[in-house]
């Protein structure tokens, strides 16, 4: 309680409720209407922006025009100019909502055995979805949805026992200039809940709000946030680069269908997310076997037509930040949302890359939900198991998307203890191997922007990240220039000037965004070079005088006489173009098609279950046929389906099988078998580094596991396709569908091994690790 109440016009400031980077909020009293209000006062330092007052009035009017029971109503806003006050002042007056925030509710529930039932979750999100979709229809984007901005009105508990959710702070981020980039040095969103595109400096859109809802749903269901770290920079990088651990790997009691819903919300590409909050809520309710509220069903009925199952696969990015030091959120207790009647004890949170540190007070208990068939559900809390010792984490090269470097400047300002370039180094730097006696000075990583086209290799390895350390300084009047060079033995050599490097404290970082066509860099370039040349003018090609060459790396190009391939050949077959796939019009290399087609198998497995639930046998059968089309390929699928069954997938996409049936004669080989052969070649390739050999061996092990999972999917699919229609909706078929869907999910995202509490990697991890193979290990240049 403030001991010195202040006055703003007719409003008395009674109690400061909170303060943040954008504003402070007070509980006020309207002396004319004799009621309590909430008053948001914009921080004075933000008003140094000369356009702030104009923008404030414009945006405040737009926010005040929103009239919805689940949105805090703003009914007054004022500005006080310098003639009336020593500083310009702007504030908004809104309804005072009595109750806690969702953040406080989740935090206070932790460890107390309290949690949300499946019905509670659906009802909570239904209310929030109505508000968000209403605002979106009125061209208002929230841009900062988080539990702290969801107020729980304790006066209204009809639909939500914890209090009816009321959204606050609509449009505040845009109001203070985030859309136009007018505010610098201040993090305007909440990094735990901010979408990748906003982190990169884009204004955010409808699907940015969907992303934030996905983070909240992830937190409610698992008890942790998908991206955690000790600095804002660490968290921001993960939103852009890291694939979140599948929720059902963190909390195995989460139905796989719900896990898929959450991961769709968290897609890096906004186009892959749900198109509306109602569509998200409807999918969530379906996954939880909870009735979909009628208005939500209507609002979401047409949305999924914009996201067909056969839409081009969206590339996800490398899990670039080791999460072994990530801290678990102190907020939410994970909930059990399975729709069965078995109470299962669960293991603790587990991250796909390393293990999470257990927060102070121990790992949060995981609650189990028993679906009683009644309106609610009974919650039983199982004690958390003892914490297993964290295994050594495997450092993974960091990845960033286009446009990250400039927004990071603003982020780094806020990093605690002067992290600066040093923090970025520790976040993205992996272990430093040596080549002979020449010490590594860092790495250069090929990145994929995700701007993919199934008709070309564009969007794959089309960007590049430089992360160097322990560099010398260029001489006075000189500068370091970073180049990509073509292969050693080419008729016409070519080069790309990547950057004029700025060396700070021996370090240099730069993100090269590629060309406008998103060309695959690995297809044409294989060497990295830093020259020391005149600071001005900028050279157009690297000097031919090798005395100016300072640092260098290449992807080994010596041919192994055993298989007649070099390391570079193997990498290009995997990541750029494969000669067996090119005639089939399958560009981009083996890796991307293994990734895409395994994802399709997983998606069709889930769709087949949906068809069963709706009693559609023809729909179910078609999805099973599609699964076999991808697993067997068009040349072998007829052995598994009834005679005369047509191929239901694009013949081009189904021309290569995922599985191998005849190693001597199958042409082209199955993706898994073919990739395995290249991995063996990398292990034996002249010039391959120890890191590359170790990564290839890890991928080889994962390939064998994925093959086993997909073979099981094939067995279940064959049983289903040969089941008569009158038995296809039997409990036995449902059991087959469940098993098939489980194995397909394992093949794509991996499985948590309960014996070791480690994740057995699926194709998603294989895809990321194959990209890691094409990493340049940079050392000081020595003439050979």
XYZ file of C-alpha atoms in Angstrom:
784
model
C 0.000 0.000 0.000
C 1.366 3.375 -0.959
C 1.886 5.602 2.047
C 1.560 8.754 -0.090
C -1.513 8.434 -2.334
C -1.255 10.445 -5.531
C -3.975 11.929 -7.674
C -4.467 11.617 -11.427
C -7.406 13.834 -12.250
C -10.426 12.271 -10.607
C -8.521 9.087 -9.734
C -6.734 8.402 -6.455
C -3.806 6.004 -6.655
C -4.313 3.654 -3.713
C -1.982 0.701 -4.236
C 0.676 -0.190 -6.763
C -0.177 -3.647 -8.076
C 2.839 -4.209 -10.264
C 5.571 -2.690 -12.384
C 7.368 -3.864 -15.481
C 9.473 -2.687 -18.375
C 6.525 -1.039 -20.108
C 4.376 0.432 -17.372
C 3.209 0.223 -13.789
C -0.302 -0.700 -12.684
C -2.135 0.849 -9.738
C -5.342 0.077 -7.954
C -7.137 3.382 -8.086
C -10.361 4.902 -6.853
C -12.727 6.876 -9.078
C -13.783 9.750 -6.811
C -16.778 10.617 -8.987
C -18.261 7.154 -9.579
C -17.016 5.815 -6.223
C -15.594 2.573 -7.551
C -12.225 0.901 -7.756
C -10.388 0.930 -11.063
C -7.074 -0.283 -12.419
C -4.775 2.377 -13.854
C -1.877 1.581 -16.164
C 0.721 4.358 -16.260
C 3.233 4.280 -19.089
C 6.829 4.617 -17.967
C 8.204 8.098 -18.553
C 11.341 6.893 -20.316
C 9.194 5.440 -23.069
C 7.684 8.838 -23.705
C 10.997 10.226 -24.935
C 9.774 8.873 -28.247
C 8.376 12.044 -29.887
C 5.572 10.060 -31.530
C 4.558 8.262 -28.366
C 1.634 10.476 -27.361
C 0.120 10.376 -30.856
C 0.494 6.625 -30.988
C -0.833 6.264 -27.455
C -4.063 8.085 -28.263
C -4.554 6.151 -31.499
C -3.926 2.716 -29.993
C -5.763 3.417 -26.737
C -8.870 4.276 -28.731
C -8.586 0.999 -30.605
C -8.171 -0.975 -27.382
C -11.067 0.850 -25.737
C -13.292 -0.106 -28.677
C -13.062 -3.775 -27.672
C -16.140 -4.856 -25.738
C -15.992 -8.503 -24.697
C -16.694 -10.212 -21.352
C -13.257 -11.849 -21.402
C -11.297 -8.685 -22.194
C -10.579 -6.034 -19.585
C -12.674 -3.007 -20.503
C -10.850 0.297 -20.907
C -13.136 3.269 -20.430
C -10.779 6.207 -20.015
C -7.332 7.252 -21.168
C -5.528 10.514 -20.653
C -2.291 12.274 -21.494
C -0.735 15.023 -19.411
C 1.547 17.274 -21.438
C 4.685 19.005 -20.139
C 2.814 22.248 -19.436
C 0.870 20.459 -16.734
C 3.600 18.160 -15.466
C 7.370 18.036 -15.374
C 7.169 14.935 -17.554
C 4.693 13.813 -20.180
C 2.340 11.283 -18.648
C -0.006 8.827 -20.308
C -2.321 6.407 -18.573
C -5.310 4.155 -19.189
C -8.143 3.446 -16.782
C -9.841 0.069 -16.867
C -12.043 -2.266 -14.882
C -10.495 -3.557 -11.670
C -10.690 -7.360 -11.680
C -10.727 -8.908 -8.224
C -8.685 -12.078 -8.239
C -5.310 -13.555 -9.004
C -3.607 -13.982 -12.360
C -3.256 -17.328 -14.091
C 0.478 -17.101 -13.360
C -0.218 -16.817 -9.633
C -2.744 -19.641 -9.788
C -0.261 -21.975 -11.455
C 2.535 -20.947 -9.105
C 0.459 -21.446 -5.959
C -0.816 -24.788 -7.236
C 2.690 -26.165 -7.595
C 3.452 -28.937 -5.146
C 0.072 -28.691 -3.411
C -1.668 -31.444 -5.341
C -3.866 -28.875 -7.075
C -4.192 -28.940 -10.804
C -6.561 -28.616 -13.725
C -8.740 -31.386 -15.065
C -9.140 -31.932 -18.783
C -12.517 -30.196 -18.656
C -11.014 -27.276 -16.722
C -8.316 -26.833 -19.362
C -10.810 -26.845 -22.226
C -13.136 -24.406 -20.445
C -10.238 -22.103 -19.601
C -9.017 -22.008 -23.196
C -12.543 -21.721 -24.580
C -13.021 -18.464 -22.672
C -9.611 -17.161 -23.692
C -10.187 -18.204 -27.311
C -13.450 -16.304 -27.529
C -11.676 -13.144 -26.436
C -8.696 -13.571 -28.733
C -10.749 -14.410 -31.821
C -13.046 -11.467 -31.103
C -10.060 -9.132 -30.939
C -8.534 -10.612 -34.089
C -11.793 -10.040 -35.947
C -11.457 -6.401 -34.929
C -7.867 -6.250 -36.237
C -6.325 -6.150 -32.767
C -3.372 -8.437 -32.018
C -2.377 -8.961 -28.390
C 1.362 -9.643 -28.946
C 2.128 -10.390 -25.295
C -0.164 -13.203 -24.134
C 1.189 -14.779 -20.958
C -0.274 -16.138 -17.702
C 0.440 -12.828 -15.944
C -1.835 -11.056 -18.438
C -4.739 -13.437 -17.821
C -6.724 -12.275 -14.797
C -9.008 -14.740 -13.005
C -12.207 -13.002 -11.915
C -13.145 -14.613 -8.616
C -16.601 -13.028 -8.817
C -17.470 -15.332 -11.722
C -16.737 -19.034 -11.285
C -19.672 -20.460 -13.248
C -17.594 -21.933 -16.076
C -14.142 -21.848 -14.515
C -13.716 -22.739 -10.825
C -10.474 -20.779 -10.575
C -12.251 -17.664 -11.882
C -13.341 -16.501 -15.313
C -10.247 -15.566 -17.370
C -10.058 -11.919 -18.405
C -7.341 -10.838 -20.841
C -5.470 -7.640 -20.099
C -2.835 -5.589 -21.925
C -4.305 -6.011 -25.402
C -2.152 -4.150 -27.889
C 0.169 -2.633 -25.284
C 3.286 -3.934 -27.039
C 2.250 -2.227 -30.272
C 1.193 0.890 -28.393
C 4.697 1.514 -27.120
C 6.285 0.982 -30.479
C 7.207 -2.658 -30.911
C 5.568 -2.810 -34.327
C 7.582 0.033 -35.737
C 10.755 -0.735 -33.843
C 10.840 2.692 -32.225
C 11.849 1.461 -28.815
C 15.376 0.168 -28.450
C 17.256 -1.311 -25.557
C 14.060 -2.683 -24.028
C 12.633 -6.192 -24.304
C 8.983 -5.502 -25.086
C 7.531 -8.973 -24.866
C 7.906 -11.707 -22.302
C 10.620 -13.974 -23.732
C 9.176 -17.203 -22.344
C 5.972 -16.711 -24.354
C 7.079 -14.647 -27.368
C 6.889 -16.063 -30.899
C 10.022 -16.618 -33.014
C 8.998 -13.949 -35.508
C 8.621 -11.342 -32.755
C 12.022 -12.216 -31.317
C 13.470 -11.512 -34.761
C 11.982 -8.018 -34.794
C 8.807 -8.654 -36.757
C 5.592 -7.065 -35.447
C 3.679 -10.263 -34.777
C 0.334 -11.366 -36.171
C -2.703 -13.515 -35.418
C -0.615 -16.674 -35.313
C 1.924 -15.076 -32.997
C -0.855 -15.029 -30.399
C -1.540 -18.710 -31.142
C 2.128 -19.467 -30.449
C 1.891 -17.793 -27.045
C -1.206 -19.836 -26.216
C 0.742 -22.959 -27.148
C 3.489 -22.065 -24.683
C 0.890 -21.612 -21.936
C -0.764 -24.936 -22.778
C 2.646 -26.650 -22.760
C 3.348 -25.202 -19.311
C -0.028 -26.233 -17.904
C 0.302 -29.800 -19.176
C 3.962 -30.444 -18.317
C 4.730 -28.125 -15.408
C 7.614 -26.514 -17.290
C 7.949 -24.017 -20.103
C 9.204 -25.353 -23.443
C 12.131 -22.950 -23.510
C 14.056 -22.044 -20.386
C 17.371 -20.414 -19.656
C 19.272 -18.167 -17.314
C 19.272 -15.149 -19.644
C 16.818 -13.468 -21.984
C 19.222 -14.116 -24.849
C 19.272 -17.844 -24.146
C 15.488 -18.072 -24.149
C 15.100 -15.907 -27.243
C 17.558 -18.020 -29.208
C 15.684 -21.181 -28.305
C 12.386 -19.800 -29.623
C 14.093 -19.325 -32.980
C 16.346 -22.363 -33.142
C 15.207 -25.107 -30.789
C 12.595 -27.763 -31.328
C 10.758 -28.168 -28.011
C 10.767 -31.546 -26.345
C 7.488 -33.266 -27.186
C 5.122 -32.707 -24.226
C 4.336 -36.416 -23.939
C 8.053 -37.083 -23.432
C 8.088 -34.664 -20.493
C 4.818 -35.978 -19.065
C 4.059 -39.432 -20.523
C 0.458 -39.196 -19.294
C -0.307 -36.580 -21.952
C -2.177 -38.161 -24.884
C -0.069 -38.114 -28.066
C -2.934 -36.328 -29.816
C -2.701 -33.439 -27.347
C 1.073 -33.384 -27.726
C 0.604 -32.913 -31.469
C -1.831 -30.053 -30.871
C 0.693 -28.279 -28.649
C 3.576 -28.798 -31.063
C 1.496 -27.430 -33.919
C 0.965 -24.255 -31.886
C 4.735 -24.015 -31.413
C 5.656 -24.418 -35.085
C 8.449 -22.043 -36.097
C 6.550 -21.171 -39.280
C 3.396 -19.173 -38.425
C 1.566 -20.708 -41.400
C 1.826 -24.150 -39.801
C 0.022 -23.071 -36.619
C -3.715 -23.021 -36.031
C -5.444 -20.157 -37.803
C -7.598 -19.222 -34.831
C -7.724 -19.705 -31.090
C -11.056 -21.511 -31.459
C -9.484 -24.043 -33.824
C -6.791 -24.680 -31.220
C -9.363 -25.166 -28.469
C -11.487 -27.485 -30.613
C -8.461 -29.641 -31.436
C -7.473 -29.683 -27.762
C -10.944 -30.764 -26.672
C -10.976 -33.526 -29.271
C -7.564 -34.755 -28.115
C -8.795 -34.827 -24.505
C -12.140 -36.478 -25.341
C -13.933 -33.491 -23.843
C -17.070 -32.075 -25.513
C -16.286 -29.076 -27.686
C -18.328 -26.003 -26.676
C -20.891 -25.350 -29.395
C -19.717 -21.843 -30.271
C -16.099 -22.991 -30.416
C -17.042 -25.853 -32.733
C -18.806 -23.474 -35.118
C -15.991 -20.923 -35.048
C -13.349 -23.547 -35.792
C -15.281 -25.641 -38.317
C -13.644 -24.239 -41.457
C -10.179 -23.370 -40.200
C -8.425 -26.678 -40.806
C -9.292 -26.561 -44.485
C -6.386 -24.138 -44.785
C -3.918 -26.714 -43.439
C -4.317 -29.881 -45.513
C -2.440 -32.974 -44.442
C -0.493 -33.007 -47.687
C 0.698 -29.414 -47.383
C 4.457 -28.986 -47.803
C 6.321 -29.934 -44.684
C 7.623 -27.006 -42.666
C 11.228 -27.381 -41.631
C 11.918 -27.123 -37.929
C 15.257 -25.887 -36.728
C 18.177 -27.424 -34.937
C 17.838 -27.747 -31.166
C 20.625 -25.280 -30.894
C 20.957 -24.661 -27.175
C 21.892 -27.362 -24.732
C 19.230 -27.400 -22.064
C 21.343 -29.068 -19.434
C 21.509 -25.765 -17.563
C 17.953 -24.692 -18.250
C 15.906 -24.043 -15.159
C 12.482 -25.513 -14.673
C 9.685 -23.038 -14.217
C 8.600 -22.578 -10.612
C 5.057 -22.108 -11.793
C 2.878 -24.896 -12.991
C 2.220 -28.375 -11.721
C 1.955 -30.674 -14.731
C -1.399 -32.296 -15.204
C -2.411 -35.778 -16.212
C -4.709 -35.463 -19.175
C -4.941 -39.004 -20.469
C -8.424 -40.218 -21.231
C -8.050 -43.667 -19.705
C -8.828 -44.881 -16.214
C -5.340 -45.919 -15.187
C -3.341 -43.825 -12.769
C 0.298 -43.966 -13.810
C 3.372 -42.736 -12.039
C 5.543 -40.636 -14.304
C 9.180 -39.857 -14.490
C 10.417 -36.335 -14.175
C 10.824 -33.701 -16.838
C 13.158 -34.689 -19.596
C 14.625 -32.628 -22.372
C 15.585 -34.006 -25.712
C 19.037 -32.449 -25.457
C 20.524 -33.275 -22.084
C 18.683 -33.305 -18.783
C 17.064 -30.421 -16.993
C 18.325 -29.250 -13.663
C 15.863 -29.978 -10.909
C 14.538 -26.712 -9.496
C 14.944 -25.795 -5.859
C 12.522 -27.855 -3.854
C 12.737 -30.868 -6.133
C 10.916 -31.914 -9.252
C 7.227 -31.006 -9.261
C 4.849 -33.860 -8.729
C 2.831 -34.978 -11.715
C -0.874 -35.392 -11.184
C -2.926 -38.187 -12.681
C -6.363 -37.650 -14.106
C -8.994 -40.354 -13.935
C -11.746 -39.787 -16.473
C -14.874 -40.823 -14.625
C -17.191 -40.054 -17.472
C -18.791 -37.371 -15.330
C -18.575 -33.659 -15.948
C -15.261 -33.263 -14.195
C -12.461 -35.615 -13.359
C -10.778 -36.912 -10.255
C -7.229 -35.840 -9.656
C -4.842 -38.136 -7.856
C -1.344 -36.961 -7.145
C 1.522 -39.388 -7.457
C 4.778 -38.563 -5.719
C 7.593 -37.499 -7.967
C 10.281 -40.145 -8.337
C 13.809 -39.528 -7.096
C 15.855 -37.322 -9.324
C 18.265 -39.274 -11.465
C 21.761 -37.884 -11.886
C 21.907 -35.687 -14.951
C 23.988 -37.272 -17.717
C 26.578 -35.197 -19.511
C 24.850 -33.037 -22.064
C 25.766 -33.122 -25.713
C 26.455 -29.639 -26.930
C 24.737 -28.910 -30.205
C 25.825 -26.130 -32.552
C 23.524 -23.160 -32.173
C 21.280 -22.092 -35.032
C 19.604 -18.836 -35.795
C 17.096 -17.705 -38.367
C 17.184 -14.732 -40.688
C 17.222 -11.314 -39.041
C 18.294 -12.481 -35.593
C 21.525 -10.554 -35.221
C 20.053 -7.039 -35.023
C 17.278 -7.903 -32.525
C 19.914 -9.615 -30.381
C 21.615 -6.258 -29.862
C 18.562 -5.099 -27.923
C 18.363 -8.383 -26.068
C 21.975 -8.386 -24.960
C 21.541 -5.005 -23.237
C 19.333 -6.679 -20.667
C 21.442 -9.763 -20.051
C 22.562 -9.982 -16.445
C 26.246 -9.524 -15.556
C 27.299 -8.081 -18.889
C 26.925 -11.161 -20.989
C 27.402 -9.422 -24.360
C 29.340 -11.369 -26.921
C 30.594 -13.675 -24.216
C 27.074 -14.816 -23.386
C 26.335 -15.451 -27.036
C 29.508 -17.527 -27.245
C 28.608 -19.656 -24.248
C 25.091 -20.131 -25.574
C 26.108 -21.313 -29.012
C 29.633 -22.675 -28.691
C 30.088 -26.407 -28.687
C 33.139 -28.366 -27.651
C 36.308 -27.338 -29.479
C 38.114 -30.212 -31.197
C 41.603 -29.835 -32.600
C 42.840 -30.816 -36.015
C 46.325 -32.163 -35.560
C 48.177 -29.550 -33.555
C 46.220 -26.632 -35.035
C 43.816 -25.392 -32.369
C 40.255 -24.643 -33.413
C 39.117 -21.029 -33.181
C 35.442 -21.825 -33.595
C 32.885 -23.086 -36.050
C 30.817 -22.076 -39.030
C 27.391 -23.676 -39.241
C 25.163 -24.115 -42.256
C 21.570 -23.209 -41.397
C 18.202 -23.813 -43.021
C 15.806 -20.877 -43.168
C 12.812 -23.176 -43.697
C 11.785 -21.277 -46.852
C 11.438 -24.640 -48.553
C 10.069 -25.629 -51.920
C 9.490 -29.301 -52.686
C 10.431 -28.625 -56.305
C 13.962 -27.480 -55.439
C 16.584 -27.573 -52.703
C 15.962 -23.963 -51.725
C 15.598 -23.162 -48.054
C 17.971 -25.981 -47.057
C 21.462 -24.946 -45.902
C 20.752 -21.506 -47.349
C 22.112 -19.505 -44.414
C 25.316 -19.549 -42.446
C 26.368 -18.657 -38.917
C 29.902 -17.693 -37.954
C 30.935 -18.197 -34.318
C 34.647 -17.620 -33.728
C 36.826 -16.911 -30.709
C 40.515 -16.532 -29.799
C 41.139 -14.564 -32.980
C 44.036 -12.184 -33.387
C 43.279 -8.570 -34.259
C 43.845 -7.327 -37.810
C 46.691 -4.863 -38.270
C 46.011 -1.136 -38.342
C 44.275 -0.195 -41.582
C 43.409 -3.821 -42.237
C 40.241 -5.858 -41.735
C 39.180 -9.478 -41.645
C 36.922 -10.651 -44.480
C 34.990 -13.935 -44.325
C 34.429 -15.885 -47.556
C 32.783 -19.047 -48.809
C 34.810 -20.763 -51.521
C 33.888 -23.369 -54.091
C 35.523 -26.802 -54.200
C 39.271 -27.175 -54.647
C 38.980 -28.888 -58.004
C 36.512 -26.916 -60.073
C 36.958 -25.461 -63.529
C 35.699 -22.028 -62.545
C 36.297 -21.079 -58.923
C 33.712 -18.892 -57.225
C 33.388 -17.180 -53.867
C 30.877 -15.334 -51.693
C 31.863 -12.433 -49.466
C 30.026 -13.223 -46.244
C 31.054 -10.323 -44.057
C 33.639 -7.820 -42.993
C 34.161 -9.199 -39.511
C 34.249 -7.100 -36.371
C 36.574 -8.703 -33.835
C 35.672 -7.923 -30.220
C 37.698 -9.426 -27.382
C 38.973 -12.027 -29.805
C 35.499 -13.090 -30.890
C 33.479 -12.616 -34.065
C 29.906 -13.650 -34.734
C 27.864 -13.099 -37.854
C 24.736 -14.510 -39.457
C 24.760 -14.627 -43.258
C 21.187 -14.575 -44.548
C 21.879 -16.069 -47.962
C 20.552 -14.854 -51.282
C 17.039 -13.966 -52.374
C 16.541 -17.412 -53.902
C 17.438 -19.218 -50.641
C 20.035 -21.198 -52.599
C 21.536 -24.276 -50.992
C 25.082 -23.183 -50.107
C 26.399 -26.710 -49.618
C 25.513 -27.576 -53.219
C 28.167 -25.178 -54.552
C 30.544 -24.284 -51.727
C 32.743 -26.351 -49.452
C 35.444 -24.092 -47.994
C 35.524 -21.198 -45.499
C 38.266 -18.573 -45.494
C 39.183 -15.409 -43.578
C 41.600 -13.007 -45.241
C 43.310 -9.931 -43.809
C 43.154 -7.162 -46.406
C 42.830 -3.391 -46.655
C 39.918 -2.079 -44.607
C 38.876 0.046 -47.594
C 37.833 -0.479 -50.296
C 36.073 -3.785 -49.707
C 37.517 -6.519 -51.949
C 35.207 -8.308 -54.376
C 37.134 -11.589 -54.182
C 39.654 -13.078 -51.759
C 43.264 -12.208 -52.395
C 45.256 -14.747 -54.392
C 48.214 -13.849 -52.177
C 48.007 -16.582 -49.587
C 50.098 -14.586 -47.139
C 46.838 -12.700 -46.468
C 44.983 -15.905 -45.560
C 44.480 -16.073 -41.794
C 41.862 -18.742 -40.936
C 40.511 -21.616 -42.965
C 38.320 -24.708 -42.991
C 37.093 -27.144 -45.605
C 34.788 -30.106 -45.852
C 37.213 -32.898 -46.762
C 37.320 -33.678 -50.486
C 39.737 -36.610 -50.675
C 38.030 -39.592 -52.312
C 37.948 -42.914 -50.469
C 38.974 -45.581 -53.011
C 36.698 -48.101 -51.299
C 33.441 -46.358 -52.246
C 34.774 -43.623 -54.582
C 33.163 -40.898 -52.452
C 34.678 -38.100 -50.391
C 33.255 -36.736 -47.149
C 31.889 -33.810 -49.169
C 30.174 -36.216 -51.583
C 28.407 -37.976 -48.717
C 27.278 -34.679 -47.207
C 25.910 -33.400 -50.502
C 23.985 -36.615 -51.131
C 22.418 -36.212 -47.704
C 21.820 -32.455 -47.639
C 21.865 -31.023 -51.171
C 21.170 -33.475 -53.979
C 21.363 -37.217 -54.427
C 21.928 -38.669 -57.921
C 19.352 -41.410 -57.308
C 16.690 -38.864 -56.328
C 17.356 -36.176 -58.927
C 15.833 -38.171 -61.860
C 12.708 -38.642 -59.717
C 12.411 -34.873 -59.210
C 13.146 -35.179 -55.489
C 15.653 -32.369 -54.857
C 17.330 -31.412 -51.609
C 19.065 -34.644 -50.654
C 18.083 -37.775 -48.757
C 17.678 -36.212 -45.330
C 14.822 -33.849 -46.134
C 12.728 -36.608 -47.755
C 13.234 -38.980 -44.841
C 12.070 -36.153 -42.592
C 9.052 -35.207 -44.707
C 7.790 -38.717 -45.360
C 8.157 -39.922 -41.774
C 6.212 -36.880 -40.649
C 3.468 -37.811 -43.122
C 3.311 -41.347 -41.701
C 2.868 -39.902 -38.221
C 0.154 -37.519 -39.410
C -1.802 -40.205 -41.261
C -1.605 -42.496 -38.224
C -3.311 -39.833 -36.151
C -5.874 -39.214 -38.887
C -6.723 -42.912 -39.038
C -7.560 -42.832 -35.329
C -9.743 -39.776 -35.866
C -11.620 -41.646 -38.603
C -12.202 -44.545 -36.207
C -13.613 -42.212 -33.576
C -16.058 -40.753 -36.104
C -17.034 -44.187 -37.453
C -15.717 -43.582 -40.981
C -14.285 -46.874 -42.224
C -13.522 -45.609 -45.729
C -11.590 -42.660 -44.318
C -9.703 -44.975 -41.955
C -8.778 -47.357 -44.754
C -7.514 -44.569 -47.024
C -5.208 -43.237 -44.324
C -3.762 -46.699 -43.723
C -3.140 -47.081 -47.468
C -1.299 -43.755 -47.475
C 0.896 -44.968 -44.629
C 1.826 -48.076 -46.604
C 2.432 -45.983 -49.731
C 5.132 -44.074 -47.863
C 6.607 -47.067 -46.043
C 6.735 -49.418 -49.043
C 7.104 -47.035 -51.959
C 5.092 -47.417 -55.143
C 7.158 -50.399 -56.342
C 6.485 -52.573 -53.293
C 3.206 -51.402 -51.771
C 1.080 -53.739 -53.890
C 2.404 -56.691 -51.891
C 0.772 -55.260 -48.752
C -2.606 -54.017 -50.009
C -5.544 -55.788 -51.688
C -5.143 -56.269 -55.469
C -6.150 -53.244 -57.488
C -5.672 -50.773 -54.640
C -4.528 -47.457 -56.144
C -1.676 -45.365 -54.782
C -3.189 -42.529 -52.758
C -0.117 -40.353 -52.364
C 1.590 -38.296 -55.031
C 3.519 -40.861 -57.153
C 6.581 -38.621 -57.069
C 6.589 -38.466 -53.264
C 5.929 -42.196 -52.969
C 8.510 -43.259 -55.537
C 11.081 -44.062 -52.832
C 10.233 -46.279 -49.865
C 11.130 -45.431 -46.317
C 11.955 -49.091 -45.669
C 14.272 -51.506 -47.464
C 12.953 -54.812 -48.837
C 15.619 -56.023 -51.277
C 19.100 -54.539 -50.728
C 20.429 -56.172 -53.888
C 17.731 -55.051 -56.300
C 15.689 -52.251 -54.731
C 16.281 -49.161 -56.859
C 16.398 -46.569 -55.546
C 17.163 -47.893 -52.073
C 14.868 -47.058 -49.168
C 15.656 -43.788 -47.417
C 16.751 -45.342 -44.128
C 19.021 -47.908 -45.782
C 20.467 -45.355 -48.199
C 21.239 -42.825 -45.468
C 22.834 -45.554 -43.394
C 25.225 -46.321 -46.251
C 26.342 -42.707 -46.406
C 26.839 -42.635 -42.645
C 29.148 -45.615 -42.906
C 30.980 -43.778 -45.669
C 31.405 -40.680 -43.488
C 32.874 -42.750 -40.670
C 35.486 -44.131 -43.093
C 36.011 -40.950 -45.139
C 39.521 -39.454 -45.310
C 39.652 -36.135 -43.484
C 36.488 -36.645 -41.436
C 36.901 -35.150 -37.970
C 36.421 -37.146 -34.805
C 33.261 -35.141 -34.108
C 31.838 -36.007 -37.521
C 32.576 -39.696 -37.026
C 30.962 -39.703 -33.591
C 27.852 -37.902 -34.836
C 27.566 -40.296 -37.782
C 27.766 -43.255 -35.393
C 25.011 -41.739 -33.234
C 22.798 -41.238 -36.282
C 23.480 -44.793 -37.431
C 22.185 -46.109 -34.114
C 19.082 -43.940 -34.360
C 18.467 -45.090 -37.960
C 18.333 -48.693 -36.766
C 15.846 -47.782 -34.033
C 13.614 -45.819 -36.409
C 13.677 -48.737 -38.843
C 12.387 -50.998 -36.073
C 9.586 -48.572 -35.172
C 8.482 -48.133 -38.789
C 8.519 -51.874 -39.385
C 6.050 -52.178 -36.516
C 3.915 -49.433 -38.071
C 3.901 -51.446 -41.297
C 2.835 -54.608 -39.469
C -0.094 -52.844 -37.798
C -1.072 -51.148 -41.068
C -1.079 -54.476 -42.940
C -3.315 -56.006 -40.276
C -5.721 -53.088 -40.518
C -5.878 -53.002 -44.311
C -6.786 -56.689 -44.359
C -9.495 -56.305 -41.707
C -13.049 -56.567 -43.134
C -15.177 -53.432 -42.984
C -17.575 -54.994 -40.484
C -14.685 -55.474 -38.040
C -12.761 -52.285 -38.743
C -14.560 -50.397 -35.971
C -14.068 -53.137 -33.387
C -12.065 -52.678 -30.162
C -9.354 -54.844 -31.686
C -8.913 -52.377 -34.527
C -8.695 -49.507 -32.070
C -5.907 -51.335 -30.277
C -4.038 -51.705 -33.578
C -4.593 -48.034 -34.381
C -3.302 -46.955 -30.989
C -0.209 -49.110 -31.331
C 0.419 -47.900 -34.878
C 0.068 -44.268 -33.851
C 2.421 -44.776 -30.913
C 5.130 -46.370 -33.049
C 4.756 -43.697 -35.742
C 5.163 -41.029 -33.080
C 8.292 -42.741 -31.805
C 9.707 -42.915 -35.337
C 9.254 -39.195 -35.804
C 10.030 -37.633 -32.420
C 11.722 -40.415 -30.447
C 10.864 -42.311 -27.278
C 11.659 -41.791 -23.639
C 13.353 -44.951 -22.403
C 11.996 -45.516 -18.866
C 14.972 -47.695 -17.998
C 17.528 -44.954 -18.631
C 15.313 -41.831 -18.594
C 16.969 -40.942 -21.904
C 15.343 -40.121 -25.227
C 15.923 -42.558 -28.058
C 16.106 -40.224 -31.016
C 13.645 -40.350 -33.893
C 13.803 -38.861 -37.374
C 13.530 -35.350 -35.970
C 16.806 -35.816 -34.112
C 18.349 -37.627 -37.075
C 17.491 -34.650 -39.264
C 19.176 -32.219 -36.871
C 22.256 -34.369 -36.418
C 22.748 -34.841 -40.156
C 22.792 -31.054 -40.477
C 25.484 -30.955 -37.786
C 27.758 -33.074 -39.971
C 28.253 -30.136 -42.362
C 30.015 -27.936 -39.802
C 33.258 -26.116 -40.588
C 35.889 -26.439 -37.859
C 37.968 -23.282 -38.314
C 41.692 -23.168 -37.562
C 44.580 -20.844 -38.336
C 45.560 -21.152 -41.991
C 48.742 -23.042 -42.755
C 49.997 -23.506 -46.304
C 50.087 -27.111 -47.443
